[in-house]
């Protein structure tokens, strides 16, 4: 491994200081710890183990779905909605790394610019770095860091997924899958995988032709299906309410609220 | 496969009232192809947005494209904000139509490198890759 400037930037003995600064909500420290985790450095793992006891009760929401369906725009709207409720919001936006060069173009935050100057919003782009499943390997630990840093709502945006990238179910409490009109017929709605494990299905771009058919096809097979137009904000209050309802049921029933019976959250 | 264990992270974007983004997109793409993680912010960023983003993303460097003529103000403001927020270790570089007289002054102020029209792509890529060596 090449010696990175990041490694040299993090001197021995800084670990405890970083833990304290993360707990105090210091953005520089939070960012640095996430980098240590992404780089799989021993310091990062040591810090997370110290942060677990500081963990608060954040609401962790996963937004997944096919590429180009509007996940980032939807998250932008959700951030606005949760900020209106007075919540401190963290966003972990995952994009794919090149399997050839290891490089990545992380462009999710282009859609989230209204929040860049809000000190109660933290947005971090993460590259998959070869990890399969729709998230980066460090995403789960990054959630713990944000939780310890006092973020009350944590939104995770997966890569544009296919049908089998469902890791987010094991990290988020509530998972919404985003689809757009015109991507398939009823048989697509019946298939196993992504649509099966999501708690809420969002038909975004609900103003496009074909949205009615997509909604009808999905409603035959999936429990909660919402029509949203993220670009205008239409349907966002209903989405926030559906997330709250799922969280309420989850709290009542414990992990059995997950339709697949897989473990939810931590 | 030459995949670096810890890729360099670079913020690439445009500041101010300047909508010419063909060049900056080419550079973002070239850096991606060189194994860099590029955080692309798009157009019309303020220096405040750039610095907040750089800190949240823990980037090694910020590369700004400025074709509007406001380079003297914008680069200096970014440097100032980086200092205020404890981000002096983040390297600032850029490109654009910058007169020779301004080049030296901006470099003296702390802009690490400036690439003008006609700069070969590999020069920019090599500069970014060299940040780790």
Short mmCIF file of C-alpha atoms in Angstrom, two decimals:
data_model
loop_
_atom_site.label_atom_id
_atom_site.label_comp_id
_atom_site.label_asym_id
_atom_site.label_seq_id
_atom_site.Cartn_x
_atom_site.Cartn_y
_atom_site.Cartn_z
CA UNK A 1 0.00 0.00 0.00
CA UNK A 2 1.32 3.42 -0.82
CA UNK A 3 1.78 5.77 2.09
CA UNK A 4 -0.98 8.31 1.72
CA UNK A 5 -0.91 11.88 2.83
CA UNK A 6 -4.01 11.00 4.85
CA UNK A 7 -2.04 8.50 6.87
CA UNK A 8 0.66 11.02 7.57
CA UNK A 9 -1.98 13.62 8.42
CA UNK A 10 -3.31 11.39 11.20
CA UNK A 11 -0.54 11.25 13.77
CA UNK A 12 -0.35 8.61 16.50
CA UNK A 13 -2.13 9.78 19.63
CA UNK A 14 -4.73 11.63 17.60
CA UNK A 15 -7.17 8.75 17.92
CA UNK A 16 -8.63 9.76 21.29
CA UNK A 17 -8.81 13.38 20.21
CA UNK A 18 -10.72 12.36 17.10
CA UNK A 19 -13.20 10.36 19.17
CA UNK A 20 -13.92 13.37 21.37
CA UNK A 21 -14.22 15.72 18.40
CA UNK A 22 -16.62 13.37 16.61
CA UNK A 23 -18.80 13.19 19.72
CA UNK A 24 -18.78 16.99 19.83
CA UNK A 25 -20.08 17.03 16.25
CA UNK A 26 -16.90 18.46 14.68
CA UNK A 27 -17.32 18.11 10.90
CA UNK A 28 -13.60 17.94 10.11
CA UNK A 29 -13.19 15.06 12.57
CA UNK A 30 -16.25 13.21 11.28
CA UNK A 31 -14.94 13.51 7.71
CA UNK A 32 -11.49 12.34 8.70
CA UNK A 33 -12.78 9.29 10.56
CA UNK A 34 -14.92 8.28 7.57
CA UNK A 35 -11.80 8.53 5.40
CA UNK A 36 -9.88 6.30 7.81
CA UNK A 37 -12.71 3.78 7.57
CA UNK A 38 -12.83 3.97 3.78
CA UNK A 39 -9.07 3.40 3.67
CA UNK A 40 -9.49 0.48 6.10
CA UNK A 41 -6.90 1.86 8.45
CA UNK A 42 -6.58 0.36 11.92
CA UNK A 43 -7.18 3.75 13.56
CA UNK A 44 -10.60 3.98 11.95
CA UNK A 45 -11.73 0.66 13.35
CA UNK A 46 -10.39 1.55 16.82
CA UNK A 47 -12.28 4.84 16.73
CA UNK A 48 -15.58 3.25 15.70
CA UNK A 49 -15.36 0.77 18.55
CA UNK A 50 -15.02 3.71 20.94
CA UNK A 51 -17.92 5.52 19.31
CA UNK A 52 -20.43 2.69 19.60
CA UNK A 53 -21.15 3.50 23.25
CA UNK A 54 -21.86 7.09 22.24
CA UNK A 55 -24.43 5.98 19.70
CA UNK A 56 -27.73 7.75 19.82
CA UNK A 57 -31.03 6.70 18.44
CA UNK A 58 -30.82 7.91 14.86
CA UNK A 59 -33.39 7.04 12.22
CA UNK A 60 -31.56 5.37 9.33
CA UNK A 61 -33.34 5.44 5.98
CA UNK A 62 -32.08 3.70 2.85
CA UNK A 63 -32.98 4.97 -0.59
CA UNK A 64 -32.24 2.47 -3.32
CA UNK A 65 -33.41 1.86 -6.86
CA UNK A 66 -32.50 1.66 -10.48
CA UNK A 67 -30.07 4.23 -12.01
CA UNK A 68 -31.56 7.56 -13.02
CA UNK A 69 -34.84 7.11 -11.17
CA UNK A 70 -34.29 10.24 -9.07
CA UNK A 71 -32.81 8.96 -5.82
CA UNK A 72 -30.60 12.02 -5.25
CA UNK A 73 -33.42 14.48 -5.96
CA UNK A 74 -35.67 12.55 -3.62
CA UNK A 75 -33.03 12.69 -0.88
CA UNK A 76 -32.65 16.43 -1.45
CA UNK A 77 -36.39 16.78 -0.76
CA UNK A 78 -36.24 14.52 2.29
CA UNK A 79 -33.39 16.58 3.75
CA UNK A 80 -35.57 19.70 3.42
CA UNK A 81 -38.51 17.90 5.06
CA UNK A 82 -36.48 16.64 8.04
CA UNK A 83 -34.78 20.00 8.50
CA UNK A 84 -38.25 21.56 8.78
CA UNK A 85 -38.88 19.10 11.62
CA UNK A 86 -35.71 20.45 13.26
CA UNK A 87 -33.65 17.29 12.76
CA UNK A 88 -29.92 17.20 12.12
CA UNK A 89 -29.49 15.25 8.89
CA UNK A 90 -26.60 13.17 7.54
CA UNK A 91 -26.45 11.82 3.99
CA UNK A 92 -24.18 9.02 2.77
CA UNK A 93 -24.36 8.94 -1.02
CA UNK A 94 -22.74 5.92 -2.62
CA UNK A 95 -21.61 5.80 -6.25
CA UNK A 96 -19.73 3.10 -8.07
CA UNK A 97 -15.95 2.83 -8.45
CA UNK A 98 -14.52 1.88 -11.82
CA UNK A 99 -13.63 -1.82 -11.84
CA UNK A 100 -10.84 -0.93 -14.27
CA UNK A 101 -9.05 2.04 -12.69
CA UNK A 102 -10.55 2.32 -9.19
CA UNK A 103 -11.56 5.90 -9.99
CA UNK A 104 -15.06 7.23 -9.48
CA UNK A 105 -17.19 10.18 -10.41
CA UNK A 106 -19.23 11.01 -7.34
CA UNK A 107 -22.01 13.31 -8.50
CA UNK A 108 -24.96 12.74 -6.19
CA UNK A 109 -24.50 15.98 -4.31
CA UNK A 110 -25.04 18.03 -7.47
CA UNK A 111 -28.75 17.52 -6.69
CA UNK A 112 -28.37 18.45 -3.02
CA UNK A 113 -26.72 21.86 -3.26
CA UNK A 114 -29.33 23.81 -1.33
CA UNK A 115 -28.06 22.16 1.85
CA UNK A 116 -24.32 22.80 1.45
CA UNK A 117 -24.35 25.86 3.69
CA UNK A 118 -26.64 24.36 6.34
CA UNK A 119 -24.43 23.41 9.29
CA UNK A 120 -26.96 20.84 10.46
CA UNK A 121 -26.64 18.85 7.23
CA UNK A 122 -23.65 16.64 6.47
CA UNK A 123 -23.30 15.08 3.03
CA UNK A 124 -20.60 12.56 2.19
CA UNK A 125 -20.01 10.83 -1.13
CA UNK A 126 -18.64 7.31 -0.90
CA UNK A 127 -17.25 5.16 -3.71
CA UNK A 128 -17.88 1.40 -3.65
CA UNK A 129 -14.16 0.58 -4.04
CA UNK A 130 -14.94 -2.86 -5.36
CA UNK A 131 -17.54 -3.72 -2.74
CA UNK A 132 -20.65 -5.45 -4.09
CA UNK A 133 -24.15 -5.13 -2.73
CA UNK A 134 -24.94 -1.49 -3.52
CA UNK A 135 -23.03 0.16 -0.66
CA UNK A 136 -19.40 0.86 0.16
CA UNK A 137 -17.78 -1.43 2.70
CA UNK A 138 -17.42 1.48 5.12
CA UNK A 139 -21.02 2.71 4.85
CA UNK A 140 -22.27 0.85 7.91
CA UNK A 141 -19.45 2.20 10.09
CA UNK A 142 -19.95 5.68 8.63
CA UNK A 143 -23.54 5.50 9.92
CA UNK A 144 -22.15 4.85 13.43
CA UNK A 145 -19.85 7.87 13.10
CA UNK A 146 -22.71 10.16 12.06
CA UNK A 147 -24.88 8.81 14.84
CA UNK A 148 -22.17 9.52 17.40
CA UNK A 149 -21.77 12.99 15.86
CA UNK A 150 -25.37 13.78 16.72
CA UNK A 151 -27.11 13.31 13.38
CA UNK A 152 -30.72 12.30 14.04
CA UNK A 153 -31.76 11.26 10.55
CA UNK A 154 -29.30 9.43 8.32
CA UNK A 155 -30.17 8.97 4.67
CA UNK A 156 -28.23 6.40 2.67
CA UNK A 157 -28.30 6.55 -1.10
CA UNK A 158 -27.18 3.31 -2.72
CA UNK A 159 -25.58 3.09 -6.13
CA UNK A 160 -28.03 2.80 -9.00
CA UNK A 161 -28.90 -0.82 -8.32
CA UNK A 162 -29.92 -3.84 -10.28
CA UNK A 163 -32.20 -6.42 -8.73
CA UNK A 164 -29.68 -8.04 -6.43
CA UNK A 165 -27.95 -5.19 -4.58
CA UNK A 166 -29.82 -5.34 -1.30
CA UNK A 167 -27.13 -4.72 1.36
CA UNK A 168 -28.91 -1.56 2.44
CA UNK A 169 -31.58 -3.67 4.13
CA UNK A 170 -28.99 -4.72 6.69
CA UNK A 171 -27.88 -1.16 7.44
CA UNK A 172 -31.05 0.96 7.27
CA UNK A 173 -34.17 0.69 9.42
CA UNK A 174 -36.51 1.68 6.62
CA UNK A 175 -35.70 1.05 2.96
CA UNK A 176 -37.45 2.71 0.05
CA UNK A 177 -36.94 1.47 -3.51
CA UNK A 178 -37.33 4.08 -6.20
CA UNK A 179 -38.63 3.17 -9.64
CA UNK A 180 -39.68 5.28 -12.58
CA UNK A 181 -42.50 4.70 -15.07
CA UNK A 182 -41.81 2.67 -18.18
CA UNK A 183 -39.14 0.31 -16.88
CA UNK A 184 -41.07 -2.93 -17.13
CA UNK A 185 -44.36 -4.72 -16.93
CA UNK A 186 -46.20 -6.51 -14.17
CA UNK A 187 -43.86 -9.50 -14.29
CA UNK A 188 -40.96 -7.20 -13.32
CA UNK A 189 -43.01 -6.16 -10.28
CA UNK A 190 -43.40 -9.82 -9.28
CA UNK A 191 -39.71 -10.68 -9.33
CA UNK A 192 -37.64 -11.37 -6.25
CA UNK A 193 -34.91 -9.03 -5.01
CA UNK A 194 -34.97 -5.28 -4.67
CA UNK A 195 -38.73 -4.72 -4.77
CA UNK A 196 -39.23 -7.67 -2.44
CA UNK A 197 -37.02 -6.36 0.37
CA UNK A 198 -38.01 -2.67 0.27
CA UNK A 199 -40.51 -1.48 2.88
CA UNK A 200 -41.79 1.32 0.70
CA UNK A 201 -41.85 1.50 -3.11
CA UNK A 202 -41.70 4.96 -4.63
CA UNK A 203 -42.82 5.54 -8.20
CA UNK A 204 -40.92 8.75 -8.89
CA UNK A 205 -41.47 10.97 -11.92
CA UNK A 206 -45.14 10.36 -11.17
CA UNK A 207 -46.16 13.04 -13.65
CA UNK A 208 -44.82 11.09 -16.62
CA UNK A 209 -47.03 9.14 -18.99
CA UNK A 210 -47.23 5.53 -17.88
CA UNK A 211 -47.06 6.30 -14.15
CA UNK A 212 -50.63 5.06 -13.64
CA UNK A 213 -49.81 1.68 -15.18
CA UNK A 214 -46.61 1.33 -13.16
CA UNK A 215 -48.47 2.16 -9.94
CA UNK A 216 -51.22 -0.34 -10.72
CA UNK A 217 -48.75 -3.13 -11.57
CA UNK A 218 -46.76 -2.57 -8.38
CA UNK A 219 -49.78 -2.18 -6.09
CA UNK A 220 -50.90 -5.66 -7.04
CA UNK A 221 -47.73 -7.14 -5.59
CA UNK A 222 -46.10 -4.75 -3.09
CA UNK A 223 -47.43 -3.38 0.22
CA UNK A 224 -46.78 0.38 0.23
CA UNK A 225 -46.50 2.06 -3.15
CA UNK A 226 -46.38 5.86 -3.40
CA UNK A 227 -46.54 8.23 -6.36
CA UNK A 228 -44.01 11.05 -6.05
CA UNK A 229 -42.70 13.78 -8.30
CA UNK A 230 -39.45 14.66 -6.52
CA UNK A 231 -38.67 17.47 -8.97
CA UNK A 232 -41.73 19.42 -7.76
CA UNK A 233 -41.96 17.97 -4.25
CA UNK A 234 -45.34 16.39 -4.86
CA UNK A 235 -45.94 13.38 -2.63
CA UNK A 236 -43.03 14.12 -0.27
CA UNK A 237 -45.22 14.71 2.83
CA UNK A 238 -46.90 11.34 2.22
CA UNK A 239 -43.47 9.72 1.85
CA UNK A 240 -42.27 11.19 5.14
CA UNK A 241 -45.48 9.95 6.78
CA UNK A 242 -45.00 6.44 5.33
CA UNK A 243 -41.44 6.33 6.67
CA UNK A 244 -42.65 7.41 10.12
CA UNK A 245 -45.38 4.77 10.03
CA UNK A 246 -42.89 2.06 9.12
CA UNK A 247 -40.59 3.14 11.94
CA UNK A 248 -43.52 3.11 14.36
CA UNK A 249 -44.49 -0.44 13.35
CA UNK A 250 -40.88 -1.51 13.55
CA UNK A 251 -40.60 -0.15 17.08
CA UNK A 252 -43.80 -1.97 18.03
CA UNK A 253 -42.91 -5.31 16.50
CA UNK A 254 -39.14 -5.31 16.73
CA UNK A 255 -37.26 -6.82 13.86
CA UNK A 256 -40.27 -8.77 12.58
CA UNK A 257 -41.42 -5.63 10.78
CA UNK A 258 -38.96 -6.50 8.05
CA UNK A 259 -40.86 -8.45 5.41
CA UNK A 260 -37.95 -10.75 4.67
CA UNK A 261 -37.33 -11.61 8.30
CA UNK A 262 -33.74 -10.44 7.90
CA UNK A 263 -32.19 -8.44 10.72
CA UNK A 264 -32.89 -4.76 10.53
CA UNK A 265 -30.31 -2.20 11.55
CA UNK A 266 -27.82 -2.92 14.25
CA UNK B 1 -5.07 -4.13 -12.39
CA UNK B 2 -3.49 -0.99 -10.95
CA UNK B 3 -6.11 0.01 -8.42
CA UNK B 4 -4.74 2.18 -5.62
CA UNK B 5 -5.71 1.04 -2.12
CA UNK B 6 -6.49 4.58 -1.07
CA UNK B 7 -7.59 6.66 -4.03
CA UNK B 8 -6.91 10.38 -4.07
CA UNK B 9 -10.11 12.37 -3.51
CA UNK B 10 -10.51 15.60 -5.46
CA UNK B 11 -13.33 18.13 -5.57
CA UNK B 12 -13.87 19.42 -9.09
CA UNK B 13 -16.26 22.24 -9.81
CA UNK B 14 -16.96 25.70 -11.08
CA UNK B 15 -17.42 28.84 -9.00
CA UNK B 16 -19.30 32.02 -9.68
CA UNK B 17 -21.36 33.13 -12.64
CA UNK B 18 -19.74 30.96 -15.25
CA UNK B 19 -21.64 28.34 -17.20
CA UNK B 20 -18.84 26.96 -19.38
CA UNK B 21 -18.53 23.42 -18.09
CA UNK B 22 -17.27 21.41 -21.05
CA UNK B 23 -13.65 21.65 -19.95
CA UNK B 24 -14.25 20.91 -16.29
CA UNK B 25 -16.31 17.84 -17.18
CA UNK B 26 -13.47 16.54 -19.38
CA UNK B 27 -11.05 17.01 -16.51
CA UNK B 28 -13.38 15.28 -14.04
CA UNK B 29 -13.67 12.36 -16.41
CA UNK B 30 -9.91 12.19 -17.06
CA UNK B 31 -9.19 12.14 -13.33
CA UNK B 32 -11.76 9.39 -12.85
CA UNK B 33 -9.98 7.39 -15.54
CA UNK B 34 -6.70 7.97 -13.71
CA UNK B 35 -8.06 6.26 -10.60
CA UNK B 36 -9.11 9.35 -8.65
CA UNK B 37 -12.34 9.71 -6.71
CA UNK B 38 -13.80 12.90 -8.15
CA UNK B 39 -16.48 14.74 -6.20
CA UNK B 40 -18.15 16.71 -8.94
CA UNK B 41 -20.14 19.70 -7.66
CA UNK B 42 -21.29 21.20 -10.94
CA UNK B 43 -21.83 24.85 -11.72
CA UNK B 44 -22.34 28.14 -9.88
CA UNK B 45 -20.72 27.24 -6.57
CA UNK B 46 -19.86 29.93 -4.06
CA UNK B 47 -16.46 29.74 -2.33
CA UNK B 48 -18.37 28.95 0.89
CA UNK B 49 -20.08 25.97 -0.75
CA UNK B 50 -16.78 24.74 -2.18
CA UNK B 51 -14.99 24.83 1.16
CA UNK B 52 -17.87 23.26 3.11
CA UNK B 53 -18.08 20.48 0.54
CA UNK B 54 -14.30 19.94 0.58
CA UNK B 55 -14.33 19.54 4.35
CA UNK B 56 -17.34 17.21 4.42
CA UNK B 57 -15.78 15.10 1.68
CA UNK B 58 -12.29 15.18 3.26
CA UNK B 59 -10.67 15.76 -0.13
CA UNK B 60 -6.94 15.94 -0.77
CA UNK B 61 -7.39 18.75 -3.27
CA UNK B 62 -9.82 21.23 -4.80
CA UNK B 63 -9.67 21.95 -8.54
CA UNK B 64 -11.69 24.92 -9.75
CA UNK B 65 -12.38 26.04 -13.28
CA UNK B 66 -12.88 29.77 -13.66
CA UNK B 67 -13.47 31.28 -17.08
CA UNK B 68 -15.34 34.36 -15.91
CA UNK B 69 -12.41 36.66 -15.11
CA UNK B 70 -13.18 36.63 -11.38
CA UNK B 71 -10.21 34.36 -10.57
CA UNK B 72 -8.39 36.85 -8.34
CA UNK B 73 -11.35 37.21 -6.00
CA UNK B 74 -12.62 33.63 -6.04
CA UNK B 75 -9.34 31.72 -5.55
CA UNK B 76 -8.31 34.07 -2.73
CA UNK B 77 -11.66 33.70 -1.01
CA UNK B 78 -11.41 29.90 -1.14
CA UNK B 79 -7.92 30.04 0.40
CA UNK B 80 -9.17 32.37 3.11
CA UNK B 81 -12.09 30.09 4.00
CA UNK B 82 -9.90 26.98 4.01
CA UNK B 83 -7.66 28.70 6.54
CA UNK B 84 -10.63 29.78 8.67
CA UNK B 85 -11.98 26.24 8.77
CA UNK B 86 -8.67 24.52 9.46
CA UNK B 87 -8.37 23.08 5.97
CA UNK B 88 -5.00 24.54 4.98
CA UNK B 89 -3.73 21.06 4.17
CA UNK B 90 -6.18 20.82 1.26
CA UNK B 91 -4.37 21.70 -1.98
CA UNK B 92 -6.04 24.29 -4.22
CA UNK B 93 -5.43 24.24 -7.98
CA UNK B 94 -7.33 25.50 -10.95
CA UNK B 95 -7.62 26.43 -14.53
CA UNK B 96 -9.04 29.08 -16.79
CA UNK B 97 -8.22 32.17 -18.76
CA UNK B 98 -5.81 33.78 -16.33
CA UNK B 99 -3.48 36.59 -17.47
CA UNK B 100 0.24 36.06 -16.79
CA UNK B 101 0.31 39.00 -14.38
CA UNK B 102 -2.26 37.31 -12.15
CA UNK B 103 -0.69 33.84 -12.33
CA UNK B 104 2.33 34.63 -10.20
CA UNK B 105 0.29 36.55 -7.63
CA UNK B 106 -2.22 33.73 -7.22
CA UNK B 107 0.54 31.16 -6.85
CA UNK B 108 2.22 33.35 -4.25
CA UNK B 109 -1.10 33.57 -2.43
CA UNK B 110 -1.22 29.79 -2.17
CA UNK B 111 -2.82 28.35 -5.31
CA UNK B 112 -0.59 25.32 -5.95
CA UNK B 113 -1.00 25.11 -9.74
CA UNK B 114 -2.89 26.85 -12.52
CA UNK B 115 -3.51 25.37 -15.95
CA UNK B 116 -4.26 27.66 -18.87
CA UNK B 117 -5.79 27.06 -22.29
CA UNK B 118 -3.92 24.33 -24.19
CA UNK B 119 -2.58 22.62 -21.07
CA UNK B 120 -2.23 18.93 -21.96
CA UNK B 121 -4.61 16.68 -20.04
CA UNK B 122 -1.80 14.41 -18.83
CA UNK B 123 -0.09 17.39 -17.21
CA UNK B 124 -3.16 17.97 -15.04
CA UNK B 125 -3.59 14.27 -14.30
CA UNK B 126 0.11 13.91 -13.38
CA UNK B 127 -0.15 16.91 -11.07
CA UNK B 128 -3.07 15.36 -9.18
CA UNK B 129 -1.45 11.92 -9.00
CA UNK B 130 1.73 13.58 -7.75
CA UNK B 131 -0.10 14.94 -4.69
CA UNK B 132 0.44 11.62 -2.93
CA UNK B 133 4.08 11.05 -3.75
#
